[in-house]
Amino acid sequence: MNAKGQHGQGGPGHDDPRQAVWAVVASDIGPLLLAATDDGLVTVVFHATDEVRDQALERLGSRLGAEPVEAPGSELLAEPIHQLTAYFAGERHDFELPLDWSLISGFNRQVLRELTTVPYGAVVGYGDLARRVGQPGAAQAVGMAMGANPLPVVVPCHRVVESDGGIGGFGGGVETKRRLLALEGVLPEPLF
């Protein structure tokens, strides 16, 4: 996966206001809000109903210091929309997008960058991921990092599962996680 771009090194507290463009796109798991800056894709939000969308845009604007602009035809969103559409169609297994990591920092950013190396169709345990970033006792903190992931699907937090075989939690809901893992062939397709 080439989603590890070095973009967005400013991190939280970045003083310069940065403009984001956004669009809501349909997907197999419901409407997704995608937002991007000049540095790359900055956020993906599940279940982007009007209320969820408005809350997410307000948070994003306050973090970036500028109100996001709706721009579904923006060049900044064209490739993320194309690649996500291909992913849900089963035609793409890896995302090759510039990512803006400015909404996340420290341990959480380190864990999420490592997560981008977990391939399509594979899973990793919370404890295994903690060991991979040199923090073997930090499985619970890895779970918190998954919950803070501003780029779900593209940074595949759905691929992190419990060591006992349980599916684990998911910010987009367990059913969404099941559907993503079924799409990738890790779980059987739900019967209904």
XYZ file of C-alpha atoms in Angstrom:
192
model
C 0.000 0.000 0.000
C 1.327 3.397 -0.929
C -0.885 5.369 1.440
C 2.050 6.338 3.641
C 2.793 9.694 1.979
C 4.809 12.170 3.998
C 2.167 14.844 3.570
C 0.643 16.915 6.327
C 3.569 17.034 8.705
C 2.174 20.133 10.440
C 0.080 18.065 12.822
C -2.538 19.370 15.240
C -1.847 22.948 16.179
C -0.780 23.776 12.611
C -1.188 27.596 12.656
C -1.874 28.300 8.977
C -5.508 27.896 8.007
C -5.830 25.230 5.349
C -8.708 24.845 2.964
C -10.401 21.481 2.563
C -12.801 20.487 -0.182
C -15.418 17.826 0.407
C -18.073 15.660 -1.185
C -20.451 12.935 -0.055
C -20.260 9.796 -2.185
C -22.385 6.660 -2.217
C -20.756 3.367 -1.258
C -21.721 -0.200 -0.437
C -21.558 0.715 3.256
C -23.623 3.903 2.963
C -22.767 7.517 2.194
C -19.158 8.527 2.857
C -17.940 12.070 3.388
C -14.524 12.558 1.788
C -12.455 15.673 2.405
C -9.065 16.616 1.000
C -6.537 19.420 1.307
C -3.663 20.290 -1.017
C -1.641 17.698 0.974
C -4.045 14.832 0.270
C -7.113 13.035 1.555
C -7.652 14.298 5.114
C -10.779 12.485 6.288
C -13.329 9.806 5.464
C -16.548 9.811 7.519
C -19.002 6.894 7.637
C -22.798 7.187 7.575
C -22.670 10.746 6.203
C -26.286 11.735 6.763
C -26.911 15.497 6.823
C -26.459 15.643 10.604
C -23.271 13.539 10.647
C -21.907 15.488 7.669
C -22.552 18.866 9.301
C -20.891 17.809 12.576
C -17.878 16.363 10.745
C -17.446 19.506 8.631
C -17.668 21.731 11.696
C -14.958 19.671 13.465
C -12.792 19.639 10.339
C -13.117 23.402 9.877
C -12.116 24.050 13.470
C -9.102 21.718 13.184
C -7.897 23.198 9.883
C -8.807 26.812 10.672
C -10.926 27.318 7.541
C -14.443 26.237 6.612
C -14.423 23.280 4.207
C -15.932 23.920 0.776
C -18.261 21.494 -0.989
C -16.571 20.652 -4.282
C -17.508 17.198 -5.616
C -15.799 17.997 -8.930
C -12.500 19.031 -7.317
C -9.288 17.516 -8.677
C -8.309 16.888 -5.050
C -11.233 14.471 -4.683
C -11.261 12.869 -8.143
C -8.689 10.150 -7.448
C -9.928 9.303 -3.911
C -13.482 8.916 -5.291
C -12.209 6.817 -8.209
C -10.101 4.535 -5.995
C -12.841 4.038 -3.379
C -15.362 3.212 -6.113
C -12.932 0.625 -7.548
C -12.298 -0.794 -4.045
C -16.011 -1.349 -3.403
C -16.363 -2.910 -6.868
C -13.636 -5.424 -5.923
C -11.308 -4.002 -8.596
C -8.739 -2.351 -6.304
C -6.954 -3.831 -3.295
C -4.506 -1.034 -2.472
C -4.978 2.704 -2.199
C -2.303 4.861 -3.777
C -3.288 8.297 -2.583
C -1.511 11.204 -0.973
C -2.747 11.455 2.620
C -2.890 14.504 4.847
C -1.979 13.173 8.318
C -2.475 16.532 10.064
C -5.544 15.431 12.062
C -3.555 12.816 13.990
C -0.180 12.785 15.703
C 2.140 10.920 18.051
C 1.487 7.262 18.859
C -1.831 7.244 16.973
C -0.148 8.433 13.765
C 2.655 5.876 14.200
C 0.129 3.038 14.615
C -1.988 4.153 11.652
C 1.045 4.477 9.376
C 2.053 0.916 10.334
C -1.509 -0.228 9.681
C -1.170 0.845 6.035
C 1.240 -2.102 5.599
C -1.449 -4.700 6.471
C -2.518 -6.019 3.052
C -5.982 -6.439 1.618
C -7.539 -9.702 2.776
C -5.368 -9.930 5.897
C -6.006 -9.010 9.517
C -3.790 -8.109 12.455
C -4.463 -8.261 16.197
C -4.412 -5.168 18.408
C -1.471 -6.639 20.369
C 0.382 -7.609 17.187
C 0.060 -4.080 15.859
C 1.312 -2.706 19.199
C 4.389 -4.964 18.929
C 4.997 -3.844 15.341
C 5.360 -0.238 16.531
C 7.627 -1.230 19.423
C 4.989 -0.921 22.189
C 4.144 -4.557 23.046
C 1.945 -3.676 26.059
C -0.127 -1.091 24.218
C -2.947 -3.160 22.692
C -5.578 -0.976 24.364
C -3.858 2.180 23.086
C -3.893 0.649 19.592
C -7.654 0.267 19.963
C -7.878 3.964 20.842
C -5.774 4.811 17.767
C -8.201 2.832 15.598
C -11.088 4.843 17.048
C -9.245 8.080 16.259
C -8.516 7.093 12.637
C -9.574 10.033 10.432
C -9.113 7.947 7.252
C -11.036 4.674 7.698
C -11.184 2.254 4.762
C -8.129 3.919 3.152
C -6.137 3.419 6.386
C -7.708 0.011 7.062
C -8.641 -0.034 10.750
C -11.292 -2.639 9.822
C -8.385 -5.112 9.454
C -7.566 -4.965 13.193
C -9.244 -7.751 15.179
C -9.128 -9.309 18.647
C -6.514 -11.980 19.365
C -9.216 -14.485 20.401
C -10.787 -14.297 16.963
C -13.414 -11.701 17.876
C -14.094 -9.011 15.316
C -13.479 -6.128 17.765
C -15.076 -2.706 17.778
C -15.333 -0.259 14.914
C -16.124 3.433 14.651
C -18.378 2.813 11.672
C -20.249 0.054 13.543
C -19.565 -3.675 13.723
C -21.873 -4.414 10.761
C -19.833 -2.023 8.579
C -16.635 -3.756 9.716
C -18.139 -7.150 8.858
C -19.100 -5.927 5.379
C -15.604 -4.556 4.700
C -13.979 -7.802 5.875
C -16.433 -9.806 3.742
C -15.586 -7.627 0.722
C -11.913 -8.478 1.284
C -12.673 -12.204 1.645
C -11.734 -12.413 5.343
C -15.289 -13.205 6.448
C -18.126 -14.901 4.565
C -20.702 -12.573 3.026
C -23.596 -11.996 5.452
C -26.674 -14.046 4.525
C -28.981 -11.056 5.069
